[in-house]
Coordinates of C-alpha atoms in Angstrom, one line a residue:
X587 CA -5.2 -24.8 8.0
X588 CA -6.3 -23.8 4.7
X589 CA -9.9 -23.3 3.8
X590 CA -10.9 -24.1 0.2
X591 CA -14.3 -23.0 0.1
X592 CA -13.5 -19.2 -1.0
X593 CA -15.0 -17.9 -3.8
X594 CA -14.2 -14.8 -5.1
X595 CA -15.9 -12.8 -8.7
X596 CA -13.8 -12.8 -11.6
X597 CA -14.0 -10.1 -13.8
X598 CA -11.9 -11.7 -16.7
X599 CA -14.8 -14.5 -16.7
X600 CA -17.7 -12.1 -15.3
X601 CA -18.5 -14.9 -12.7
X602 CA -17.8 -16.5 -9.0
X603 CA -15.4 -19.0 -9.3
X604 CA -13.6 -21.0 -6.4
X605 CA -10.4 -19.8 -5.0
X606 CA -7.3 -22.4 -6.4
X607 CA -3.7 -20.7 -5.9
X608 CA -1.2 -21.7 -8.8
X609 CA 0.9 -23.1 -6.1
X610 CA -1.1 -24.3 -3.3
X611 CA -0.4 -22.3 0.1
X612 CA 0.4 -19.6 -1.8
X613 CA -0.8 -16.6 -3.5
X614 CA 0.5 -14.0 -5.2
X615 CA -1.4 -10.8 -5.5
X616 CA -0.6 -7.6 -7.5
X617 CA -2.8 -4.6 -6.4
X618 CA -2.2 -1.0 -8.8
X619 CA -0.9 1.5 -6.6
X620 CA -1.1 5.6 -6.7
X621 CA 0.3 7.9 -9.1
X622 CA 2.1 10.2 -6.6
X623 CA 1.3 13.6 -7.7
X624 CA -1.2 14.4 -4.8
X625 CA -2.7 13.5 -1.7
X626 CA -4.7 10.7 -1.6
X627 CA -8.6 10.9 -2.1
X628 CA -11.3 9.0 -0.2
X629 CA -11.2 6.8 -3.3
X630 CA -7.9 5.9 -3.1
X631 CA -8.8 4.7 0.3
X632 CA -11.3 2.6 -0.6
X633 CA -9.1 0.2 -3.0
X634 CA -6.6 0.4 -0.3
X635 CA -8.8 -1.0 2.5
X636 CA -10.7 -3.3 0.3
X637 CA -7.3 -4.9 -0.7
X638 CA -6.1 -4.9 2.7
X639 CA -8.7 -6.9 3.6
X640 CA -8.1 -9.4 1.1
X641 CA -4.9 -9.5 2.5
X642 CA -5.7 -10.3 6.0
X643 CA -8.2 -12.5 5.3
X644 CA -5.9 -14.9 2.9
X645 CA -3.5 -14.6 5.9
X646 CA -6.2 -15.7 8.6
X647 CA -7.0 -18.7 5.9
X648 CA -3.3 -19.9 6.1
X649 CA -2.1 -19.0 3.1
X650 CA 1.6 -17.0 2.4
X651 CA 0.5 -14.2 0.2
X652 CA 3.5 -12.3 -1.7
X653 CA 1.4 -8.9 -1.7
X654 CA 2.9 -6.4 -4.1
X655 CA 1.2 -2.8 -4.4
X656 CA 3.1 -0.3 -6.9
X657 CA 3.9 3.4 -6.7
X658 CA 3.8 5.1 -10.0
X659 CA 6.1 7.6 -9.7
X660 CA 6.5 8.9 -13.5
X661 CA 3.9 10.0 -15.5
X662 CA 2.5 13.3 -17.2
X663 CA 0.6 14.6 -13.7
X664 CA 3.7 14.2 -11.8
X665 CA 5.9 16.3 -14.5
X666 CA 3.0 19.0 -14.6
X667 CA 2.8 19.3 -11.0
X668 CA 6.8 19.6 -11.1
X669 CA 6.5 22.4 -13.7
X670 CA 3.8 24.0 -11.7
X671 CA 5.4 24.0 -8.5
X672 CA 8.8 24.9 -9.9
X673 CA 10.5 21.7 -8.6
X674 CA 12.3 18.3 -9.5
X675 CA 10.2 15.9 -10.5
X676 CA 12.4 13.8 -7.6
X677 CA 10.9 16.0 -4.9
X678 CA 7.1 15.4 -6.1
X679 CA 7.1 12.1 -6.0
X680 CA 9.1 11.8 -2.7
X681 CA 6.6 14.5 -0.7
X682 CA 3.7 12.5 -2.0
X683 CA 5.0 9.0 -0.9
X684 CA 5.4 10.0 2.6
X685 CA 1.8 11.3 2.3
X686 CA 0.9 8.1 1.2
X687 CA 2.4 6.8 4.4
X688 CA 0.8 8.8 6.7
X689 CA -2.6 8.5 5.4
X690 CA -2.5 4.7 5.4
X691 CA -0.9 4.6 8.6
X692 CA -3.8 6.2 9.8
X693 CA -6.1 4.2 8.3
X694 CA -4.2 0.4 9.5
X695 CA -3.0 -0.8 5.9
X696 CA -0.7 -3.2 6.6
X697 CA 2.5 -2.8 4.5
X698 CA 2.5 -5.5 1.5
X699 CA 5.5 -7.4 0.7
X700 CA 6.7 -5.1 -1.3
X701 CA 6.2 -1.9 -2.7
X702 CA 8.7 -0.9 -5.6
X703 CA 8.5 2.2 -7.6
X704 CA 8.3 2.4 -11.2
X705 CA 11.4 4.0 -12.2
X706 CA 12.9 1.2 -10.2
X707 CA 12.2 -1.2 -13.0
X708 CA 13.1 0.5 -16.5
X709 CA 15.3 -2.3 -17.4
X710 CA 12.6 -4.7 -17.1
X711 CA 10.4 -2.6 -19.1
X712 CA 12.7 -1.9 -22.0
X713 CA 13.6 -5.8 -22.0
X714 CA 9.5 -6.7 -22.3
X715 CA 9.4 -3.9 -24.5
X716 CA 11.9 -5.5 -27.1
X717 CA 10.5 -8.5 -26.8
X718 CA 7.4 -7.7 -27.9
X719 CA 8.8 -5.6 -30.9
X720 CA 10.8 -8.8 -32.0
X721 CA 7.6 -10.8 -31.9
X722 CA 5.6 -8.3 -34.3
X723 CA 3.5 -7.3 -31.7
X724 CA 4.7 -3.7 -30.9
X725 CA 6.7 -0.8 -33.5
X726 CA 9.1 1.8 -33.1
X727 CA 7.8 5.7 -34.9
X728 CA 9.8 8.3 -34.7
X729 CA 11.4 7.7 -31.1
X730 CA 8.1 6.2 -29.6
X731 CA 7.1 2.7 -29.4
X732 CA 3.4 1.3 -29.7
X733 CA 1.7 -1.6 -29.3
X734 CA -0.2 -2.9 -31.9
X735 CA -3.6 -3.9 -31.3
X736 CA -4.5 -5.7 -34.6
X737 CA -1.3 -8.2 -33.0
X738 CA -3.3 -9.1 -30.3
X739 CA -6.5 -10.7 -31.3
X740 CA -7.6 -11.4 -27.7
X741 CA -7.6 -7.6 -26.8
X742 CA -11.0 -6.5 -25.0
X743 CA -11.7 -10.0 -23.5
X744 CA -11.4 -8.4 -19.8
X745 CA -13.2 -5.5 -20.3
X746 CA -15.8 -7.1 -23.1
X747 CA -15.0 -4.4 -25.3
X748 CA -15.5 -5.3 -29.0
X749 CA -12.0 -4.0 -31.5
X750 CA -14.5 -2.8 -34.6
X751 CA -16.2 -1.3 -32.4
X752 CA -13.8 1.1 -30.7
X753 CA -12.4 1.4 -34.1
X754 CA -15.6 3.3 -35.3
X755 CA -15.0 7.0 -34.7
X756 CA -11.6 6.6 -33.4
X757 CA -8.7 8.9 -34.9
X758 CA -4.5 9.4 -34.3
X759 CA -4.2 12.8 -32.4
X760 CA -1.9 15.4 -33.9
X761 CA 1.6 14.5 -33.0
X762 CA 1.1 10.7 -32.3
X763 CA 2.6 8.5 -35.2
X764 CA 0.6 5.6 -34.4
X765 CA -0.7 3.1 -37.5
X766 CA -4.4 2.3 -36.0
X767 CA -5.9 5.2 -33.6
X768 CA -6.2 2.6 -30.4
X769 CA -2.7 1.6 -30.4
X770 CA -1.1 2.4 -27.0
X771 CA 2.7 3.8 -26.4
X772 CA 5.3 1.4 -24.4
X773 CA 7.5 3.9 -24.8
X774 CA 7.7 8.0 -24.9
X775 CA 9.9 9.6 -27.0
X776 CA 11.0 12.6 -24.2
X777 CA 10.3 16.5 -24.9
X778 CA 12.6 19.1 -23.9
X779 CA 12.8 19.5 -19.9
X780 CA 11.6 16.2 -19.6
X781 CA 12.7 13.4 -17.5
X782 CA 14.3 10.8 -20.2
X783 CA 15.8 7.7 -19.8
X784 CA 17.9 5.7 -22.6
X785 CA 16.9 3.3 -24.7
X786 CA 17.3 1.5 -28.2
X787 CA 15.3 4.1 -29.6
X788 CA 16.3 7.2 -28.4
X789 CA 16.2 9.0 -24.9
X790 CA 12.3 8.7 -23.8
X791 CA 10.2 7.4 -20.2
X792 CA 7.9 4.3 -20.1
X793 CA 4.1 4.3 -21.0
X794 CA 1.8 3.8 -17.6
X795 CA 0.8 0.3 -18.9
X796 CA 3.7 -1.4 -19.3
X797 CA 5.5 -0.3 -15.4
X798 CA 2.7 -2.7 -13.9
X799 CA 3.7 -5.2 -16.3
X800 CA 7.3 -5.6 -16.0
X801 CA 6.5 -4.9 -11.8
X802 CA 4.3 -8.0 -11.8
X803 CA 6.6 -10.0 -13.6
X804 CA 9.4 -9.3 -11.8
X805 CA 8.2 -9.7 -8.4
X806 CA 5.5 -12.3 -8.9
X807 CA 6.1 -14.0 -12.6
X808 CA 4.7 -14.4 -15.8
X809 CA 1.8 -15.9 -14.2
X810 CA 0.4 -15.4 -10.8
X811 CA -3.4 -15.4 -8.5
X812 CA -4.7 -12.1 -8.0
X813 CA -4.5 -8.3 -10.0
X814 CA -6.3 -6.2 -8.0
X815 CA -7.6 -2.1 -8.8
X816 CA -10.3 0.2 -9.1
X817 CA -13.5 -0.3 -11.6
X818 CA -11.8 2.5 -13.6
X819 CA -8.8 0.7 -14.1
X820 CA -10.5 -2.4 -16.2
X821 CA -10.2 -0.5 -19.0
X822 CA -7.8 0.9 -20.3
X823 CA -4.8 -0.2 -18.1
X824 CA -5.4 -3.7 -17.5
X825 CA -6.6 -4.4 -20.8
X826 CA -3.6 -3.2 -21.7
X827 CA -1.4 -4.8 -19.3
X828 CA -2.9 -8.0 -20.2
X829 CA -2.1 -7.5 -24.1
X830 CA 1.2 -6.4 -23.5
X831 CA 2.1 -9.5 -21.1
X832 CA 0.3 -11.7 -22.9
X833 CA 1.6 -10.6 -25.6
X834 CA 5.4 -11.0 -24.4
X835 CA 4.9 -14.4 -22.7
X836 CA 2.1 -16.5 -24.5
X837 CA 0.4 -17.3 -21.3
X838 CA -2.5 -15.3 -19.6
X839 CA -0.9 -13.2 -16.9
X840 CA -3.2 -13.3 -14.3
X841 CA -6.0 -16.1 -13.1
X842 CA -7.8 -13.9 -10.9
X843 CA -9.1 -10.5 -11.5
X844 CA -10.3 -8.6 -8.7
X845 CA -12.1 -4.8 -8.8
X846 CA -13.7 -2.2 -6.3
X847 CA -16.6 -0.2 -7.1
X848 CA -16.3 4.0 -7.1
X849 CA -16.9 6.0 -4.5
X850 CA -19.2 8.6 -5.5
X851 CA -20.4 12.0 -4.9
X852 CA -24.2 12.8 -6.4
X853 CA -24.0 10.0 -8.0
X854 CA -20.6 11.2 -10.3
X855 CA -17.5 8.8 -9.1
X856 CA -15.5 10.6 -7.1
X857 CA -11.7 11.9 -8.9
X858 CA -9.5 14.5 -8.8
X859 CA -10.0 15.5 -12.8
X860 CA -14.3 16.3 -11.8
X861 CA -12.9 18.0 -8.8
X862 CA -15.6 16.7 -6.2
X863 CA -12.8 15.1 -3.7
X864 CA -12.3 14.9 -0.5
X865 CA -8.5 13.7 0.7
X866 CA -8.3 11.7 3.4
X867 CA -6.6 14.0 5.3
X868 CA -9.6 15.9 5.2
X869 CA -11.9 13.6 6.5
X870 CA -9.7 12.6 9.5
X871 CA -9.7 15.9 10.8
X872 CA -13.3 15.2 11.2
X873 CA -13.5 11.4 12.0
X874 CA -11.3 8.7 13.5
X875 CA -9.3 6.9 10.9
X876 CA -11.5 3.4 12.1
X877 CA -14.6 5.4 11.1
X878 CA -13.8 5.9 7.4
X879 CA -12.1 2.2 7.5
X880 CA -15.9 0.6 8.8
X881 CA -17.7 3.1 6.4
X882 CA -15.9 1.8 3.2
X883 CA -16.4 -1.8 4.2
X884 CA -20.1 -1.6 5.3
X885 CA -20.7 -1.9 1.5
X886 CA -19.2 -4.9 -0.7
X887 CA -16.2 -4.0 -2.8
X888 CA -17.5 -4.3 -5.9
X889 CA -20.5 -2.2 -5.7
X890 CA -20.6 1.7 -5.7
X891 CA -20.3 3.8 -2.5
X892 CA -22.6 7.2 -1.9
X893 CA -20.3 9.2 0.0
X894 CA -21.8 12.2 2.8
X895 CA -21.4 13.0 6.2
X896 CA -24.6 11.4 7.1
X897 CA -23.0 7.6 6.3
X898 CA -20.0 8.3 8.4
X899 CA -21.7 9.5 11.2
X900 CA -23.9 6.2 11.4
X901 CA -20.2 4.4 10.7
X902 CA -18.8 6.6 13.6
X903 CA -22.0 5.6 16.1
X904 CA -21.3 1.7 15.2
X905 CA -17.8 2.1 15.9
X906 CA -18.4 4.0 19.0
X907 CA -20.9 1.0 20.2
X908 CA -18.1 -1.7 19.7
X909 CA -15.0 0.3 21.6
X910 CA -18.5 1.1 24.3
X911 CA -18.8 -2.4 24.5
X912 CA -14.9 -3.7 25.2
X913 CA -14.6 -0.5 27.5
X914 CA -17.1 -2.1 29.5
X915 CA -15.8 -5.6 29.1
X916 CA -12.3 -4.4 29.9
X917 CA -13.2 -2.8 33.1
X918 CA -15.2 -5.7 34.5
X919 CA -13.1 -8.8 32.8
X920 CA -9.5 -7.4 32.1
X921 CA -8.2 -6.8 28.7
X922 CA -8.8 -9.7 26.3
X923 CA -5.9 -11.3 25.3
X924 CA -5.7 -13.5 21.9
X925 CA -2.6 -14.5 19.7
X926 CA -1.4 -12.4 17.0
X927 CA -1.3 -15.4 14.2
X928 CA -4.4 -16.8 13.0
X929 CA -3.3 -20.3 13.3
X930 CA -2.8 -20.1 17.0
X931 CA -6.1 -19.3 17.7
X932 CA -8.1 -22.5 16.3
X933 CA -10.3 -22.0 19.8
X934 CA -11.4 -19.1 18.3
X935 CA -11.8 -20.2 15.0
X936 CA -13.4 -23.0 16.1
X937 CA -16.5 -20.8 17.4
X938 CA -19.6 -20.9 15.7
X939 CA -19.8 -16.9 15.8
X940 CA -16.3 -17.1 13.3
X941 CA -17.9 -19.5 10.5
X942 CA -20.5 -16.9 10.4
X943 CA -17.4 -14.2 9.5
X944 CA -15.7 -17.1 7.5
X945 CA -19.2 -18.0 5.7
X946 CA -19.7 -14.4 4.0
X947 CA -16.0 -13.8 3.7
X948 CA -15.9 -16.8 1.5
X949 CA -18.3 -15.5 -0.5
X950 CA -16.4 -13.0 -2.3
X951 CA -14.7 -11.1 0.5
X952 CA -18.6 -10.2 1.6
X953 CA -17.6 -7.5 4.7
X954 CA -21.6 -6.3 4.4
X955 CA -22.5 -9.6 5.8
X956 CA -19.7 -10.0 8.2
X957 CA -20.0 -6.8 9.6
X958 CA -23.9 -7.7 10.0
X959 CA -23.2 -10.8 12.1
X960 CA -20.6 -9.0 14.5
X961 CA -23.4 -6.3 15.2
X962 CA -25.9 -9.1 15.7
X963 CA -23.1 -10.8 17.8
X964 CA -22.5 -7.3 19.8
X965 CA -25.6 -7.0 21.0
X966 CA -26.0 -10.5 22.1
X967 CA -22.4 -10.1 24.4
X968 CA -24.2 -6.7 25.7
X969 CA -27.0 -8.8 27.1
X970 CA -25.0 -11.7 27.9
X971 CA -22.6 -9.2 30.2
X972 CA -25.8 -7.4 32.0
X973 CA -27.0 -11.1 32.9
X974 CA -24.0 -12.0 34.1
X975 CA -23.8 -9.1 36.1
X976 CA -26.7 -9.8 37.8
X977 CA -26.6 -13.0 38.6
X978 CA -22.7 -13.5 39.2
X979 CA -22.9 -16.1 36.8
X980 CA -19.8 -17.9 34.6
X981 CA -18.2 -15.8 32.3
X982 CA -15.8 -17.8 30.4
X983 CA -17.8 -18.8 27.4
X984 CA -18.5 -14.8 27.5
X985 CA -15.0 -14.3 27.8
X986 CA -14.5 -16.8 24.4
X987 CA -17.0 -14.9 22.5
X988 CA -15.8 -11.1 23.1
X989 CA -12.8 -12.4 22.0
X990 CA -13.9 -13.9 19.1
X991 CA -15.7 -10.5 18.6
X992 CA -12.4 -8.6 18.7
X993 CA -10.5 -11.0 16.7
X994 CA -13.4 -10.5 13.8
X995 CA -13.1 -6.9 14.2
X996 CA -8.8 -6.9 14.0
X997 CA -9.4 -9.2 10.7
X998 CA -11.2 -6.4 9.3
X999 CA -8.8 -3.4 10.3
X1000 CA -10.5 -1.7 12.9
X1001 CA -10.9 -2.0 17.0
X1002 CA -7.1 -1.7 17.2
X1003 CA -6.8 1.0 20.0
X1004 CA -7.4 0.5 23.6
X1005 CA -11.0 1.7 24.1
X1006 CA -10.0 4.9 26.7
X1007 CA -7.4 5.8 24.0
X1008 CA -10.5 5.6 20.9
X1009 CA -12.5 7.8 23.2
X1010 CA -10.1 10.5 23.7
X1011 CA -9.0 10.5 20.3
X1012 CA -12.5 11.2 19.2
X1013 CA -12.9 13.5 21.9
X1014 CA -9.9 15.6 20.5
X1015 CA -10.9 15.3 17.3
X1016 CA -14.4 16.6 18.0
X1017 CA -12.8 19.5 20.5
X1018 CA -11.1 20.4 17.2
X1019 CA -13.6 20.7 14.4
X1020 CA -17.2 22.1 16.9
X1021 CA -14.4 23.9 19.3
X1022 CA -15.6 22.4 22.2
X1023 CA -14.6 23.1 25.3
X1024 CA -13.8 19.9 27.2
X1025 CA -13.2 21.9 30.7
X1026 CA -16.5 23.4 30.4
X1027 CA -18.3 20.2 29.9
X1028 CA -17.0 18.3 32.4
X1029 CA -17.7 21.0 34.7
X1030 CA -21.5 21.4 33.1
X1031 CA -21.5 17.5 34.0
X1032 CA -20.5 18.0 38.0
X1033 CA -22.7 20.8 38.4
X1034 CA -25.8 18.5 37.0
X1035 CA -24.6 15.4 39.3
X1036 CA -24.8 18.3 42.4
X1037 CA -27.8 19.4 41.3
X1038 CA -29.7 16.0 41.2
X1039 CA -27.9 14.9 44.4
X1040 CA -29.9 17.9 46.2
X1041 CA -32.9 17.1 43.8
X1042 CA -32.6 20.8 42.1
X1043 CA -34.2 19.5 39.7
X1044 CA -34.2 23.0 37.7
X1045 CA -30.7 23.2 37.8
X1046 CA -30.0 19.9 36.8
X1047 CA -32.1 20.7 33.8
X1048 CA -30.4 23.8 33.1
X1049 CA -26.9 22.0 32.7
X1050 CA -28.5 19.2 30.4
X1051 CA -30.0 22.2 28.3
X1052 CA -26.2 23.8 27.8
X1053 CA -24.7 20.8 26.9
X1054 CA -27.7 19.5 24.5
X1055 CA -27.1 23.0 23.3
X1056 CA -23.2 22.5 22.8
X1057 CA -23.9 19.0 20.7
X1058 CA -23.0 17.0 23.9
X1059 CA -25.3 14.0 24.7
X1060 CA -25.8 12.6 28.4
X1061 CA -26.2 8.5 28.9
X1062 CA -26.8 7.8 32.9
X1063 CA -25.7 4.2 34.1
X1064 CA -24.9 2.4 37.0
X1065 CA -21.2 4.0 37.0
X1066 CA -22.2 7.4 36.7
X1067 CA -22.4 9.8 33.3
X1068 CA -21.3 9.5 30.0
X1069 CA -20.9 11.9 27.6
X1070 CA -20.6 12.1 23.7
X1071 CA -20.8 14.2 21.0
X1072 CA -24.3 13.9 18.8

C-alpha cells in the first residue's frame, strides 16, 4: 500500500513539494558517501542515519527503493594519508572501508542496494567526460580537463549562487590552466608517484565531481528521485554534479534534492579540517550505538545539531525509559512478536498511534515529531500496564499498542536489542569508561536489602551513600532494586 501524502523539502526549488516517484512504486535514491581516508566523525553519522531513515521509511510506505551510497576512494586526502603513512594508496582506502563497516554496523544502517567505489567506474567517467568535451561544454589544457562554466548557463540554480558574482574576486591558481577561475577539473593530469589511470589525454585520475555523476548514472539513470548529502555538499559538489550531467544528457539529473543540517561544536560545524571531531568510535566507547542513533534524530534533518555530552545523556535516559518499559512488558506479556515487512502488518498500521508516526513522517521525514508521539505514547502504555496489573484486566489492545510502539521505534533504527541484552551492554560500557566495579555494587545492593530487612536503617543508608558516591542510582519497585548509572 503506497501512501501519497509525503512531502518532503526540496532544495533545488527551496520549497515542500509532494513526493511523486518517476516510476510509480519506485524510487531511486543516490546518497554521497565518505571519502575513505579516516574514521568516520559524528557528522558523518548524522547523514548516514538521516538517510537510513529515509530509507526505511519509503520501504514501510511500500515503495522498492534502489538505494545507492558511494565510497570515494581516490582523491588528494587519501594520497596524502598514503604518503604520510608510507603505504599504497590500496591499503588506505581498504582499512578505512572496513571502518566504515564497523561503525555503521554499530549504529543499524541498513546496507543500500549498492555501494560501488569510485575507481570502479572510470570508464563511465571518461565516456561522460568525452561527451561533454564533444558538446563544447568541457576542454582539455595541458593533460587536464575542465568544465566550462560559461557552457552552462543554468549553473548556481541549486545553490542560488549568482556566476558574476563568484566571478568578482575570483583568480586561476598557479599551476591550473583553466580559461575562467571557477572552472572545475573532470580530469587530473597525474604527478609523479601518483595513482594514474589512462585516458585520451594523457595518464591522470578523475575530479571528485564527476565519480558521483557517472555512479548515479550508471546505477540509477540519467534521471532519477532522490540525491541525498550533507548542507556542505550543496555547493560545490552538487552544483557541479548537476552541470556536468546536465550538461552531458540535456535533462535535469535529479527531481528531488535532499540535505542534512551540520553537526556542530560551539556553534562551528563539526569537520576534520577545524579539528573539533569526535569519531564515532569515540563516542561509543562512551554510549550505546542506539544512544547517538536517537540523539541525531531528536532534531529534524535539515536543521543544525549542538553536539555535548549533556544532549546524549538525556538521549541515553530516553532510550533507557523505552528498553525499561519492554523489559517490563516482556516479563509480564512475553516477547512481542510482529512481522518483519511492513505490509504484513496493516493491524498495526492500521492503529491510530502509527498515523500519528505516518503524519509527521510525511511531513518531510519529521523524526522530532515522531519521536514526540512515541514518548507521549510510552508513557500512556506505562499507565495502561500498572492498571492492568491491578485490576487483572484485558490486555490485548495493550498488547496491540506496545507493538505498535516497537514497530515505530524499529522504523527509526533503534530498540533492536533484547532489553536484558541493552542493559548489560550499557552496563559494560559504563564499567569501562567510570571503572566501576559491577561485583562491588551488587554486593553494596545485598547488603542494603539485609540491612532494611532488619530495619538497620543506618546501614541501609550507608550502602545507598557508597553507591550515590560511585554514580550508581537506586529505583525500589515491587520486584526488588534496580540500579543505574546517573
Amino acid at each position: 500500500m503506497l501512501f501519497r501524502s509525503l512531502r518532503l523539502y526540496n532544495t533545488l526549488t527551496g520549497q515542500k513539494e509532494e513526493f511523486t516517484p518517476l516510476t510509480p512504486g519506485k524510487v531511486g535514491m543516490y546518497v554521497c558517501g565518505v571519502t575513505v581516508y579516516d574514521y568516520c566523525h559524528v557528522g558523518h553519522a548524522r547523514a548516514a542515519i538521516v538517510f537510513d531513515t529515509v530509507y526505511r521509511y519509503l520501504q514501510h510506505l511500500g515503495y522498492e527503493v534502489n538505494y545507492v551510497r558511494n565510497f570515494t576512494d581516490i582523491d588528494d586526502k587519501i594520497i596524502k594519508r598514503a604518503n604520510d603513512e608510507n603505504i599504497g594508496w590500496q591499503e588506505v582506502t581498504k582499512k578505512y572501508i572496513e571502518a566504515f563497516y564497523e561503525d555503521m554496523g554499530q549504529l543499524n544502517i541498513t546496507i543500500p542496494t549498492t555501494e560501488p567505489k569510485a575507481t570502479d567506474h572510470i570508464e563511465g567517467m571518461l565516456a561522460m567526460v568525452s561527451s561533454l568535451i564533444d558538446q563544447g561544454k568541457a576542454y582539455e589544457a595541458e593533460g587536464d580537463v575542465y568544465f566550462s562554466i560559461k557552457n552552462f548557463p543554468e549553473y548556481g540554480k541549486l545553490s542560488g549562487r549568482n556566476i558574476d558574482d563568484m566571478m568578482a574576486g575570483a583568480r586561476v591558481e598557479p599551476g591550473e590552466h583553466k580559461r575562467d577561475p571557477l572552472d572545475f577539473a573532470l580530469w587530473k593530469k597525474s604527478k609523479p608517484g601518483e595513482p594514474l589511470w589512462d585516458s585520451p589525454w594523457g595518464p591522470g585520475r578523475p575530479g571528485w565531481h564527476i565519480e558521483c555523476s557517472a555512479m548515479g548514472r550508471h546505477f540509477l539513470g540519467e534521471r532519477f528521485d532522490i540525491h541525498g548529502g550533507g548542507k556542505d555538499l550543496v555547493f560545490p559538489h552538487h552544483e557541479n554534479e548537476i552541470a556536468q550531467t546536465q550538461g552531458c544528457s540535456g535533462t535535469p539529473p535529479v527531481k528531488y534534492w535532499l540535505h542534512n543540517g551540520f553537526v556542530n561544536i560551539n556553534e562551528e560545524k563539526m569537520s576534520k579540517s577545524l579539528g573539533n571531531f569526535f569519531t564515532i568510535r569515540e563516542i561509543l566507547k562512551r554510549y550505546h550505538p542506539e544512544v547517538l542513533r536517537l540523539f541525531l534524530l531528536s532534531h529534524h534533518y535539515r536543521g543544525p545539531i549542538d553536539f555535548a555530552d549533556q544532549y546524549l545523556n538525556e538521549a541515553e535516559k530516553t532510550l533507557d525509559r523505552f528498553y525499561e518499559f519492554f523489559a517490563a512488558a516482556q516479563e509480564k506479556r512475553g516477547a512481542l512478536k510482529m512481522a518483519a515487512a511492513p505490509d504484513e502488518n496493516e493491524g498495526i498500521r492500521s492503529q491510530p498511534f502509527i498515523q500519528k508516526i505516518e503524519e509527521a513522517m510525511n511531513d518531510d521525514f519529521n523524526t522530532a515529531v515522531a519521536l514526540a508521539h512515541m514518548n507521549e505514547e510510552l508513557r500512556h502504555l506505562n499507565k495502561a500496564m500498572t492498571h492492568l496489573q491491578k485490576k487483572n484486566g484485558d490486555w490485548a489492545g495493550f498488547d496491540t499498542a506496545a507493538t505498535a510502539l516497537k514497530y515505530a521505534c524499529q522504523l527509526l533504527g533503534f530498540l533492536y536489542h533484547d532489553p536484558k541484552n541493552y542493559k548489560a551492554r550499557v552496563l559494560e560500557t559504563k564499567k569501562e569508561t567510570l571503572g566501576l566495579d559491577v561485583n562491588q555494587i551488587e554486593t553494596l545492593i545485598a547488603q542494603r536489602k539485609a540491612a532494611r530487612e532488619t530495619k538497620d536503617w543506618a546501614k541501609a543508608d550507608e550502602c545507598r551513600d557508597a553507591l550515590t558516591a560511585m554514580g550508581v542510582v537506586l529505583e525500589d519497585n515491587a520486584e526488588g532494586t534496580v540500579w543505574k548509572v546517573k
